[in-house]
Short mmCIF file of C-alpha atoms in Angstrom, two decimals:
data_model
loop_
_atom_site.label_atom_id
_atom_site.label_comp_id
_atom_site.label_asym_id
_atom_site.label_seq_id
_atom_site.Cartn_x
_atom_site.Cartn_y
_atom_site.Cartn_z
CA UNK J 573 0.00 0.00 0.00
CA UNK J 574 1.16 3.50 -0.76
CA UNK J 575 1.50 6.00 2.12
CA UNK J 576 -1.50 7.90 0.72
CA UNK J 577 -3.67 4.78 0.81
CA UNK J 578 -2.59 4.05 4.39
CA UNK J 579 -3.36 7.62 5.47
CA UNK J 580 -6.75 7.42 3.73
CA UNK J 581 -7.65 4.13 5.41
CA UNK J 582 -6.59 5.43 8.82
CA UNK J 583 -8.60 8.64 8.46
CA UNK J 584 -11.73 6.84 7.21
CA UNK J 585 -11.51 4.14 9.88
CA UNK J 586 -10.98 6.85 12.48
CA UNK J 587 -14.05 8.74 11.28
CA UNK J 588 -16.25 5.65 11.40
CA UNK J 589 -14.83 4.66 14.80
CA UNK J 590 -15.35 8.17 16.14
CA UNK J 591 -18.95 8.18 14.95
CA UNK J 592 -19.54 4.78 16.54
CA UNK J 593 -18.07 6.01 19.82
CA UNK J 594 -20.09 9.25 19.77
CA UNK J 595 -23.29 7.31 19.12
CA UNK J 596 -22.57 4.68 21.79
CA UNK J 597 -21.80 7.26 24.45
CA UNK J 598 -24.90 9.26 23.54
CA UNK J 599 -23.02 12.36 22.35
CA UNK J 600 -25.01 12.05 19.12
CA UNK J 601 -28.61 11.01 19.85
CA UNK J 602 -30.03 8.11 17.79
CA UNK J 603 -32.77 10.49 16.61
CA UNK J 604 -30.08 12.12 14.45
CA UNK J 605 -27.57 9.46 13.51
CA UNK J 606 -27.56 5.79 14.44
CA UNK J 607 -24.26 4.02 15.14
CA UNK J 608 -22.45 2.59 12.08
CA UNK J 609 -22.68 -0.90 13.59
CA UNK J 610 -26.46 -0.49 13.84
CA UNK J 611 -26.57 0.68 10.21
CA UNK J 612 -24.75 -2.46 9.07
CA UNK J 613 -26.95 -4.69 11.24
CA UNK J 614 -30.02 -2.97 9.82
CA UNK J 615 -28.73 -3.43 6.29
CA UNK J 616 -28.17 -7.14 6.86
CA UNK J 617 -31.69 -7.37 8.28
CA UNK J 618 -33.13 -5.54 5.27
CA UNK J 619 -31.29 -7.83 2.86
CA UNK J 620 -33.15 -10.82 4.35
CA UNK J 621 -36.51 -9.14 3.85
CA UNK J 622 -38.70 -10.03 0.83
CA UNK J 623 -40.38 -6.61 0.84
CA UNK J 624 -36.99 -4.95 0.50
CA UNK J 625 -36.12 -6.97 -2.57
CA UNK J 626 -39.39 -6.00 -4.25
CA UNK J 627 -38.69 -2.28 -3.82
CA UNK J 628 -35.06 -2.83 -4.69
CA UNK J 629 -36.04 -4.62 -7.91
CA UNK J 630 -38.39 -1.81 -8.92
CA UNK J 631 -35.69 0.82 -8.45
CA UNK J 632 -32.92 -1.16 -10.09
CA UNK J 633 -35.16 -1.92 -13.07
CA UNK J 634 -35.93 1.77 -13.59
CA UNK J 635 -32.28 2.72 -13.18
CA UNK J 636 -31.17 -0.03 -15.57
CA UNK J 637 -33.60 1.03 -18.30
CA UNK J 638 -32.65 4.69 -17.94
CA UNK J 639 -28.96 3.81 -17.88
CA UNK J 640 -29.01 1.62 -20.97
CA UNK J 641 -31.10 4.07 -23.01
CA UNK J 642 -28.92 6.97 -21.88
CA UNK J 643 -25.63 5.19 -22.60
CA UNK J 644 -26.60 3.77 -25.98
CA UNK J 645 -28.58 6.82 -27.08
CA UNK J 646 -25.97 9.22 -25.73
CA UNK J 647 -23.16 7.41 -27.49
CA UNK J 648 -24.99 7.32 -30.82
CA UNK J 649 -26.02 10.98 -30.55
CA UNK J 650 -22.51 12.04 -29.58
CA UNK J 651 -21.06 10.05 -32.44
CA UNK J 652 -23.53 11.49 -34.95
CA UNK J 653 -22.80 15.03 -33.75
CA UNK J 654 -19.04 14.64 -34.31
CA UNK J 655 -19.84 13.57 -37.87
CA UNK J 656 -22.10 16.55 -38.63
CA UNK J 657 -20.21 19.68 -37.53
CA UNK J 658 -22.95 22.23 -38.42
CA UNK J 659 -25.47 20.41 -36.25
CA UNK J 660 -22.91 20.20 -33.48
CA UNK J 661 -22.21 23.92 -33.63
CA UNK J 662 -25.93 24.59 -33.39
CA UNK J 663 -26.59 22.41 -30.34
CA UNK J 664 -23.33 22.94 -28.43
CA UNK J 665 -24.48 26.06 -26.53
CA UNK J 666 -27.48 24.07 -25.39
CA UNK J 667 -25.36 21.12 -24.31
CA UNK J 668 -22.94 23.41 -22.48
CA UNK J 669 -25.74 24.84 -20.32
CA UNK J 670 -27.69 21.61 -20.00
CA UNK J 671 -26.47 20.63 -16.56
CA UNK J 672 -27.13 24.06 -15.14
CA UNK J 673 -30.87 23.47 -15.53
CA UNK J 674 -32.28 21.79 -12.43
CA UNK J 675 -34.06 18.94 -14.18
CA UNK J 676 -36.07 18.10 -11.16
CA UNK J 677 -38.11 21.24 -11.90
CA UNK J 678 -39.47 19.42 -14.94
CA UNK J 679 -40.45 16.31 -13.00
CA UNK J 680 -43.93 17.71 -12.20
CA UNK J 681 -44.44 18.30 -15.90
CA UNK J 682 -43.42 14.75 -16.76
CA UNK J 683 -45.90 13.47 -14.19
CA UNK J 684 -48.64 15.48 -15.87
CA UNK J 685 -47.66 14.09 -19.27
CA UNK J 686 -46.91 10.46 -18.42
CA UNK J 687 -49.06 9.95 -15.37
CA UNK J 688 -48.08 8.75 -11.93
CA UNK J 689 -46.10 5.64 -12.57
CA UNK J 690 -42.62 4.49 -13.42
CA UNK J 691 -42.52 6.19 -16.83
CA UNK J 692 -41.90 9.82 -15.75
CA UNK J 693 -39.14 8.60 -13.42
CA UNK J 694 -37.41 6.68 -16.17
CA UNK J 695 -37.77 9.54 -18.66
CA UNK J 696 -36.36 12.03 -16.16
CA UNK J 697 -33.41 9.80 -15.31
CA UNK J 698 -32.72 9.13 -18.99
CA UNK J 699 -32.80 12.81 -19.93
CA UNK J 700 -30.57 13.60 -16.98
CA UNK J 701 -27.99 10.93 -17.77
CA UNK J 702 -27.91 11.03 -21.57
CA UNK J 703 -26.22 14.40 -22.03
CA UNK J 704 -23.25 13.37 -19.84
CA UNK J 705 -22.75 10.47 -22.23
CA UNK J 706 -23.11 12.70 -25.32
CA UNK J 707 -20.52 15.14 -23.97
CA UNK J 708 -18.11 12.38 -22.96
CA UNK J 709 -18.42 10.65 -26.33
CA UNK J 710 -17.71 13.87 -28.21
CA UNK J 711 -14.78 14.72 -25.94
CA UNK J 712 -13.36 11.23 -26.43
CA UNK J 713 -13.73 11.16 -30.22
CA UNK J 714 -12.28 14.68 -30.52
CA UNK J 715 -9.14 13.60 -28.75
CA UNK J 716 -8.34 10.59 -30.94
CA UNK J 717 -4.81 11.41 -32.17
CA UNK J 718 -4.81 12.11 -35.89
CA UNK J 719 -1.89 9.73 -36.32
CA UNK J 720 -4.21 6.85 -35.37
CA UNK J 721 -6.80 7.93 -37.92
CA UNK J 722 -4.07 8.14 -40.57
CA UNK J 723 -2.79 4.70 -39.62
CA UNK J 724 -6.29 3.32 -40.07
CA UNK J 725 -6.38 4.85 -43.54
CA UNK J 726 -2.97 3.39 -44.40
CA UNK J 727 -4.30 -0.02 -43.45
CA UNK J 728 -7.37 0.58 -45.61
CA UNK J 729 -9.81 -0.17 -42.83
CA UNK J 730 -13.47 0.20 -43.68
CA UNK J 731 -15.42 2.85 -41.77
CA UNK J 732 -16.96 0.29 -39.40
CA UNK J 733 -13.60 -1.33 -38.77
CA UNK J 734 -11.96 2.03 -38.25
CA UNK J 735 -14.57 2.96 -35.65
CA UNK J 736 -14.49 -0.40 -33.91
CA UNK J 737 -10.75 -1.06 -33.92
CA UNK J 738 -9.27 2.44 -33.78
CA UNK J 739 -11.57 5.26 -32.74
CA UNK J 740 -13.55 3.52 -30.01
CA UNK J 741 -10.58 2.05 -28.14
CA UNK J 742 -8.73 5.37 -28.42
CA UNK J 743 -11.72 7.28 -27.05
CA UNK J 744 -12.50 4.68 -24.38
CA UNK J 745 -11.14 6.50 -21.30
CA UNK J 746 -13.40 9.49 -21.89
CA UNK J 747 -16.35 7.33 -22.77
CA UNK J 748 -15.87 5.34 -19.56
CA UNK J 749 -15.95 8.47 -17.43
CA UNK J 750 -19.16 9.42 -19.22
CA UNK J 751 -20.48 5.97 -18.39
CA UNK J 752 -19.77 6.44 -14.69
CA UNK J 753 -21.55 9.79 -14.71
CA UNK J 754 -24.50 8.29 -16.60
CA UNK J 755 -24.87 5.64 -13.88
CA UNK J 756 -24.76 8.20 -11.08
CA UNK J 757 -27.23 10.48 -12.86
CA UNK J 758 -29.66 7.62 -13.54
CA UNK J 759 -29.64 6.80 -9.84
CA UNK J 760 -30.12 10.45 -8.89
CA UNK J 761 -33.01 10.84 -11.32
CA UNK J 762 -34.86 7.73 -10.19
CA UNK J 763 -34.30 8.09 -6.44
CA UNK J 764 -35.08 11.83 -6.38
CA UNK J 765 -38.34 11.13 -8.16
CA UNK J 766 -39.19 8.29 -5.81
CA UNK J 767 -38.60 10.55 -2.84
CA UNK J 768 -40.94 13.22 -4.06
CA UNK J 769 -43.83 11.16 -5.22
CA UNK J 770 -44.01 7.47 -5.77
CA UNK J 771 -45.52 4.48 -4.01
CA UNK J 772 -42.69 2.03 -4.45
CA UNK J 773 -38.95 1.79 -4.87
CA UNK J 774 -35.99 2.31 -2.58
CA UNK J 775 -36.36 6.11 -2.62
CA UNK J 776 -39.93 5.75 -1.41
CA UNK J 777 -38.86 3.27 1.27
CA UNK J 778 -36.22 5.68 2.56
CA UNK J 779 -38.73 8.54 2.65
CA UNK J 780 -41.27 6.26 4.34
CA UNK J 781 -38.78 5.22 7.03
CA UNK J 782 -37.92 8.90 7.53
CA UNK J 783 -41.59 9.85 7.94
CA UNK J 784 -42.04 7.10 10.53
CA UNK J 785 -38.93 8.01 12.55
CA UNK J 786 -37.52 4.58 11.69
CA UNK J 787 -33.95 5.81 11.57
CA UNK J 788 -32.37 2.40 11.78
CA UNK J 789 -34.08 1.22 8.61
CA UNK J 790 -33.57 4.54 6.86
CA UNK J 791 -29.82 4.54 7.45
CA UNK J 792 -29.63 0.87 6.50
CA UNK J 793 -31.33 1.51 3.15
CA UNK J 794 -29.17 4.56 2.44
CA UNK J 795 -26.09 2.49 3.21
CA UNK J 796 -27.20 -0.22 0.77
CA UNK J 797 -27.81 2.25 -2.08
CA UNK J 798 -24.50 4.02 -1.55
CA UNK J 799 -22.62 0.72 -1.29
CA UNK J 800 -24.20 -0.47 -4.55
CA UNK J 801 -23.26 2.68 -6.49
CA UNK J 802 -19.76 2.78 -5.03
CA UNK J 803 -19.15 -0.88 -5.89
CA UNK J 804 -20.25 -0.24 -9.45
CA UNK J 805 -17.98 2.78 -9.78
CA UNK J 806 -15.03 0.92 -8.30
CA UNK J 807 -15.53 -1.89 -10.81
CA UNK J 808 -15.53 0.52 -13.75
CA UNK J 809 -12.54 2.30 -12.23
CA UNK J 810 -10.57 -0.96 -11.89
CA UNK J 811 -11.40 -1.84 -15.48
CA UNK J 812 -10.26 1.59 -16.63
CA UNK J 813 -7.01 1.24 -14.67
CA UNK J 814 -6.28 -2.13 -16.24
CA UNK J 815 -6.94 -0.78 -19.69
CA UNK J 816 -4.66 2.21 -19.19
CA UNK J 817 -1.94 -0.02 -17.77
CA UNK J 818 -2.08 -2.29 -20.79
CA UNK J 819 -1.45 0.75 -22.93
CA UNK J 820 1.49 1.73 -20.76
CA UNK J 821 -0.13 4.89 -19.39
CA UNK T 1193 3.49 37.17 -42.82
CA UNK T 1194 0.69 35.78 -44.89
CA UNK T 1195 0.15 32.93 -42.44
CA UNK T 1196 -1.04 35.28 -39.73
CA UNK T 1197 -2.91 37.70 -42.00
CA UNK T 1198 -6.54 37.99 -40.97
CA UNK T 1199 -9.36 38.17 -43.46
CA UNK T 1200 -9.91 41.80 -44.33
CA UNK T 1201 -12.86 43.27 -42.49
CA UNK T 1202 -14.09 46.85 -42.14
CA UNK T 1203 -12.75 47.93 -38.79
CA UNK T 1204 -15.89 49.74 -37.68
CA UNK T 1205 -18.20 46.77 -38.28
CA UNK T 1206 -16.27 44.03 -36.50
CA UNK T 1207 -17.43 44.15 -32.86
CA UNK T 1208 -21.10 44.17 -33.86
CA UNK T 1209 -20.65 41.25 -36.21
CA UNK T 1210 -18.69 39.22 -33.66
CA UNK T 1211 -21.51 39.74 -31.18
CA UNK T 1212 -24.07 38.65 -33.77
CA UNK T 1213 -22.11 35.50 -34.55
CA UNK T 1214 -21.73 34.74 -30.84
CA UNK T 1215 -25.46 35.13 -30.25
CA UNK T 1216 -26.53 33.14 -33.30
CA UNK T 1217 -26.16 29.71 -31.66
CA UNK T 1218 -28.12 30.48 -28.47
CA UNK T 1219 -30.78 32.31 -30.50
CA UNK T 1220 -31.25 29.30 -32.79
CA UNK T 1221 -31.53 26.99 -29.80
CA UNK T 1222 -34.11 29.27 -28.17
CA UNK T 1223 -36.20 29.34 -31.33
CA UNK T 1224 -35.92 25.56 -31.67
CA UNK T 1225 -37.06 25.03 -28.08
CA UNK T 1226 -40.03 27.35 -28.54
CA UNK T 1227 -41.04 25.53 -31.75
CA UNK T 1228 -40.72 22.12 -30.07
CA UNK T 1229 -42.68 23.40 -27.09
CA UNK T 1230 -45.48 24.64 -29.34
CA UNK T 1231 -45.47 21.33 -31.21
CA UNK T 1232 -45.66 19.36 -27.97
CA UNK T 1233 -48.59 21.54 -26.97
CA UNK T 1234 -50.36 20.85 -30.26
CA UNK T 1235 -49.83 17.12 -29.75
CA UNK T 1236 -50.62 16.79 -26.05
CA UNK T 1237 -53.10 19.60 -25.48
CA UNK T 1238 -53.63 22.00 -22.58
CA UNK T 1239 -53.98 19.23 -20.00
CA UNK T 1240 -50.34 18.23 -20.35
CA UNK T 1241 -48.46 21.24 -21.74
CA UNK T 1242 -49.75 24.78 -22.07
CA UNK T 1243 -48.58 26.76 -25.09
CA UNK T 1244 -45.50 28.98 -24.77
CA UNK T 1245 -47.22 32.37 -25.12
CA UNK T 1246 -49.89 31.94 -22.38
CA UNK T 1247 -47.32 30.32 -20.08
CA UNK T 1248 -44.92 33.21 -20.42
CA UNK T 1249 -47.76 35.66 -19.90
CA UNK T 1250 -48.69 33.72 -16.76
CA UNK T 1251 -45.08 33.90 -15.59
CA UNK T 1252 -44.98 37.67 -16.04
CA UNK T 1253 -48.27 38.02 -14.18
CA UNK T 1254 -47.08 35.73 -11.39
CA UNK T 1255 -43.81 37.59 -10.88
CA UNK T 1256 -45.80 40.82 -10.56
CA UNK T 1257 -47.92 39.47 -7.72
CA UNK T 1258 -47.01 40.36 -4.15
CA UNK T 1259 -47.54 36.85 -2.82
CA UNK T 1260 -44.99 35.44 -5.24
CA UNK T 1261 -42.10 37.52 -3.95
CA UNK T 1262 -41.62 35.80 -0.54
CA UNK T 1263 -41.24 32.45 -2.34
CA UNK T 1264 -38.71 33.88 -4.76
CA UNK T 1265 -36.83 35.57 -1.91
CA UNK T 1266 -36.77 32.33 0.10
CA UNK T 1267 -35.29 30.35 -2.78
CA UNK T 1268 -32.82 33.10 -3.69
CA UNK T 1269 -31.73 33.33 -0.05
CA UNK T 1270 -31.22 29.56 0.32
CA UNK T 1271 -29.36 29.33 -2.98
CA UNK T 1272 -27.21 32.40 -2.28
CA UNK T 1273 -26.07 31.14 1.11
CA UNK T 1274 -25.46 27.63 -0.22
CA UNK T 1275 -23.42 28.99 -3.12
CA UNK T 1276 -21.30 31.14 -0.83
CA UNK T 1277 -20.54 28.16 1.42
CA UNK T 1278 -19.87 25.83 -1.52
CA UNK T 1279 -17.52 28.24 -3.30
CA UNK T 1280 -15.55 29.43 -0.30
CA UNK T 1281 -15.50 26.09 1.47
CA UNK T 1282 -14.60 24.21 -1.70
CA UNK T 1283 -11.70 26.51 -2.59
CA UNK T 1284 -10.36 26.40 0.98
CA UNK T 1285 -10.57 22.60 1.15
CA UNK T 1286 -8.99 22.29 -2.28
CA UNK T 1287 -6.14 24.66 -1.41
CA UNK T 1288 -5.55 22.93 1.91
CA UNK T 1289 -5.43 19.45 0.42
CA UNK T 1290 -3.58 20.53 -2.72
CA UNK T 1291 -0.82 22.16 -0.67
CA UNK T 1292 0.45 18.80 0.55
CA UNK T 1293 1.16 16.02 -1.91
CA UNK T 1294 0.29 13.25 0.54
CA UNK T 1295 -2.98 14.82 1.66
CA UNK T 1296 -4.00 15.40 -1.94
CA UNK T 1297 -3.34 11.83 -2.95
CA UNK T 1298 -5.14 10.48 0.10
CA UNK T 1299 -8.19 12.70 -0.32
CA UNK T 1300 -8.76 12.58 -4.07
CA UNK T 1301 -10.39 9.11 -4.32
CA UNK T 1302 -12.63 9.97 -1.36
CA UNK T 1303 -13.74 13.19 -3.05
CA UNK T 1304 -14.32 11.39 -6.36
CA UNK T 1305 -16.44 8.78 -4.60
CA UNK T 1306 -18.46 11.46 -2.82
CA UNK T 1307 -18.86 13.28 -6.11
CA UNK T 1308 -20.32 10.27 -7.88
CA UNK T 1309 -22.74 8.98 -5.24
CA UNK T 1310 -26.39 9.96 -5.66
CA UNK T 1311 -26.53 12.62 -2.98
CA UNK T 1312 -30.32 12.78 -2.93
CA UNK T 1313 -30.18 9.57 -0.95
CA UNK T 1314 -28.64 11.52 1.90
CA UNK T 1315 -31.34 14.19 2.03
CA UNK T 1316 -33.23 12.61 4.94
CA UNK T 1317 -29.96 12.59 6.89
CA UNK T 1318 -29.53 16.31 6.23
CA UNK T 1319 -33.10 16.85 7.44
CA UNK T 1320 -32.38 14.97 10.66
CA UNK T 1321 -29.20 16.93 11.25
CA UNK T 1322 -30.45 20.40 10.34
CA UNK T 1323 -34.18 20.20 10.92
CA UNK T 1324 -36.92 21.23 8.55
CA UNK T 1325 -36.45 24.61 6.99
CA UNK T 1326 -33.92 27.01 5.58
CA UNK T 1327 -30.84 25.43 7.15
CA UNK T 1328 -31.49 22.04 5.59
CA UNK T 1329 -31.93 23.58 2.14
CA UNK T 1330 -28.71 25.57 2.46
CA UNK T 1331 -26.81 22.54 3.75
CA UNK T 1332 -28.08 20.30 0.98
CA UNK T 1333 -27.29 22.85 -1.74
CA UNK T 1334 -23.81 23.49 -0.33
CA UNK T 1335 -23.17 19.75 0.01
CA UNK T 1336 -23.87 19.31 -3.72
CA UNK T 1337 -21.62 22.15 -4.78
CA UNK T 1338 -18.68 21.98 -2.39
CA UNK T 1339 -17.24 18.67 -3.63
CA UNK T 1340 -16.67 19.55 -7.30
CA UNK T 1341 -15.21 22.93 -6.28
CA UNK T 1342 -12.80 21.21 -3.87
CA UNK T 1343 -11.90 18.56 -6.46
CA UNK T 1344 -11.17 21.06 -9.23
CA UNK T 1345 -9.19 23.34 -6.90
CA UNK T 1346 -7.17 20.39 -5.63
CA UNK T 1347 -6.27 19.36 -9.17
CA UNK T 1348 -5.57 22.94 -10.20
CA UNK T 1349 -3.08 23.40 -7.38
CA UNK T 1350 -1.48 20.04 -8.07
CA UNK T 1351 -1.12 20.70 -11.80
CA UNK T 1352 0.83 23.94 -11.44
CA UNK T 1353 4.04 23.28 -13.40
CA UNK T 1354 6.97 22.73 -11.05
CA UNK T 1355 9.10 25.10 -13.11
CA UNK T 1356 6.84 28.02 -12.19
CA UNK T 1357 7.16 27.26 -8.50
CA UNK T 1358 10.92 26.93 -8.85
CA UNK T 1359 11.02 30.26 -10.68
CA UNK T 1360 9.12 31.88 -7.83
CA UNK T 1361 11.68 30.49 -5.41
CA UNK T 1362 14.56 31.63 -7.62
CA UNK T 1363 13.09 35.14 -7.66
CA UNK T 1364 12.80 35.00 -3.85
CA UNK T 1365 9.14 35.90 -3.82
CA UNK T 1366 7.49 36.13 -0.42
CA UNK T 1367 4.65 33.61 0.23
CA UNK T 1368 2.07 36.37 -0.36
CA UNK T 1369 3.74 37.42 -3.60
CA UNK T 1370 4.01 33.80 -4.65
CA UNK T 1371 0.31 33.26 -4.10
CA UNK T 1372 -0.63 36.51 -5.84
CA UNK T 1373 1.66 36.35 -8.87
CA UNK T 1374 2.27 32.64 -9.46
CA UNK T 1375 -0.16 30.24 -7.77
CA UNK T 1376 -3.36 32.18 -8.35
CA UNK T 1377 -2.88 32.99 -12.05
CA UNK T 1378 -1.73 29.44 -12.76
CA UNK T 1379 -4.62 27.74 -10.97
CA UNK T 1380 -7.40 30.21 -11.71
CA UNK T 1381 -8.81 28.79 -14.97
CA UNK T 1382 -9.31 25.33 -13.51
CA UNK T 1383 -10.59 26.64 -10.18
CA UNK T 1384 -13.09 28.71 -12.09
CA UNK T 1385 -14.28 25.67 -14.04
CA UNK T 1386 -14.94 24.09 -10.65
CA UNK T 1387 -16.84 27.16 -9.47
CA UNK T 1388 -19.02 26.98 -12.58
CA UNK T 1389 -19.83 23.33 -11.98
CA UNK T 1390 -20.40 24.08 -8.31
CA UNK T 1391 -22.89 26.78 -9.25
CA UNK T 1392 -25.03 24.37 -11.27
CA UNK T 1393 -24.91 21.60 -8.69
CA UNK T 1394 -25.70 23.95 -5.82
CA UNK T 1395 -28.76 25.16 -7.69
CA UNK T 1396 -29.82 21.55 -8.28
CA UNK T 1397 -29.30 20.71 -4.62
CA UNK T 1398 -31.29 23.69 -3.34
CA UNK T 1399 -34.14 22.91 -5.73
CA UNK T 1400 -34.20 19.26 -4.63
CA UNK T 1401 -34.26 20.41 -1.03
CA UNK T 1402 -37.27 22.62 -1.66
CA UNK T 1403 -39.25 19.95 -3.46
CA UNK T 1404 -38.95 17.33 -0.76
CA UNK T 1405 -39.86 19.07 2.47
CA UNK T 1406 -40.51 22.76 2.50
CA UNK T 1407 -43.20 25.29 3.26
CA UNK T 1408 -41.92 28.15 1.13
CA UNK T 1409 -39.93 28.77 -2.01
CA UNK T 1410 -40.20 28.00 -5.71
CA UNK T 1411 -39.92 24.27 -5.07
CA UNK T 1412 -42.87 24.46 -2.73
CA UNK T 1413 -44.87 26.33 -5.42
CA UNK T 1414 -44.03 23.51 -7.84
CA UNK T 1415 -45.26 20.84 -5.43
CA UNK T 1416 -48.45 22.78 -4.72
CA UNK T 1417 -49.03 23.17 -8.46
CA UNK T 1418 -48.73 19.40 -8.93
CA UNK T 1419 -51.41 18.84 -6.30
CA UNK T 1420 -53.68 21.37 -8.01
CA UNK T 1421 -52.78 20.06 -11.48
CA UNK T 1422 -51.83 23.61 -12.43
CA UNK T 1423 -49.67 22.93 -15.49
CA UNK T 1424 -49.28 26.59 -16.36
CA UNK T 1425 -47.63 27.37 -13.03
CA UNK T 1426 -45.41 24.30 -13.16
CA UNK T 1427 -44.10 25.30 -16.57
CA UNK T 1428 -43.79 28.97 -15.66
CA UNK T 1429 -41.68 28.21 -12.56
CA UNK T 1430 -39.59 25.65 -14.46
CA UNK T 1431 -38.94 28.20 -17.22
CA UNK T 1432 -38.03 30.88 -14.69
CA UNK T 1433 -35.48 28.64 -13.01
CA UNK T 1434 -34.06 27.39 -16.30
CA UNK T 1435 -33.67 30.88 -17.76
CA UNK T 1436 -31.87 32.00 -14.63
CA UNK T 1437 -29.63 28.92 -14.69
CA UNK T 1438 -28.77 29.17 -18.37
CA UNK T 1439 -28.16 32.92 -18.27
CA UNK T 1440 -25.90 32.62 -15.23
CA UNK T 1441 -24.09 29.69 -16.79
CA UNK T 1442 -23.49 31.55 -20.04
CA UNK T 1443 -22.05 34.47 -18.11
CA UNK T 1444 -19.75 32.15 -16.17
CA UNK T 1445 -18.77 30.35 -19.40
CA UNK T 1446 -17.79 33.66 -20.99
CA UNK T 1447 -15.54 34.48 -18.01
CA UNK T 1448 -14.19 30.94 -18.13
CA UNK T 1449 -13.23 31.29 -21.79
CA UNK T 1450 -11.53 34.62 -21.18
CA UNK T 1451 -9.49 33.17 -18.29
CA UNK T 1452 -8.47 30.21 -20.40
CA UNK T 1453 -7.36 32.40 -23.25
CA UNK T 1454 -5.12 34.30 -20.86
CA UNK T 1455 -3.64 31.06 -19.56
CA UNK T 1456 -3.14 29.38 -22.93
CA UNK T 1457 0.55 30.23 -23.49
CA UNK T 1458 1.53 29.02 -20.02
CA UNK T 1459 -0.51 25.84 -20.24
CA UNK T 1460 1.21 24.48 -23.34
CA UNK T 1461 3.54 22.36 -21.24
CA UNK T 1462 0.68 20.43 -19.61
#
């Protein structure tokens, strides 16, 4: 382990330990924060609960749909935009300001259009996540060194081959960071919507536990969601690392 | 000589034309959005989307009403405080961590992880810690914005070319002079990019905070409008927030571009 990793582990472990101690001694009342050990115990309890898995499934399904549509659609749109410069010039001011618009303000509108159900949630999450993917794809394809494109031409690769064997791998690091953002944004879109108005899903369960002063369950559910997203990100990160290493970067 | 020659243009006409060209893109996008909006209205009808013209008229009328102002003030207040905390706190954290190599390396993965978790999940925790009301909104907004600002500042400080720092030492600059003439100009473009991102995220966080549990503010108006199925108000408030966000962002982007242009010659080594 590097010194930085050791320092990080020590600080994080110290923070968790300090919180545990403060909760156990009553310095922080359980009405505010429950002890980390109780969070983990609650999470284990929730994982053995059939009701939890139903809500979990509903949320993960919505996130997965939004994620896949956003990643595939965002990649294709980003790719098309790099091929048609006039169109790109026209939409780029819009894309540049896109993330400054608080999308959640449009959630009520989507509810009016699509009705109270899973659809407005999925649409919101997709819209939220897709532009990150578009921007990342364009950034990645822009930065493909021209020597690689020339090499592809020297080898007389067809357009499809050139994209598949040269441009995509060269743009991969940027596209992967777009992928990570798309995942986070899909989760934010779905869970925020579930908080505000929904009758099922993890977001609703967390809000329900909050309303009923069931802090133990609330913290347990939050812990599960955060652990899930962090695990996913770490996996993508490890993959990215391996890829960069193979290229000697 | 000929390589740097610019296309001949009448000197008096240039600034106006440049402005026109700069505004053409946003203008086209605005027109496109209005057309799409009108089309959506034609397709879905008044129940789902009201037409642009009546909605905007409604917005103007609403802003003129006395009972609207406290809501606007509440949101502006929450957002303003959150932004101040996010910007100042983020820059301070970033400078502190960026100053030491070890601290920076230890903190960066933690910050990246915090940046990429869905922070809405933590909103109930914020409510428990800060109670219902203004403080929770400010805390939630600041929490969204502070991490990207810290992350960008940290990287900006770390990416200052070592040769510039050595030059400062060779010139025997005092710490204050070093900060003023070397560190700040070198790090500013990237720090500012972080501030811009922090602005957007803080706005998102404050809006989220108002939608979930609040008795005043634009978010509260939105929630009330959902209950009353008042599409015109929903759209009017959404447009108001979006116009503010986009206008502010375009202003920040313009400053951003200017800072980057100033830094371009120095950044060629990176």
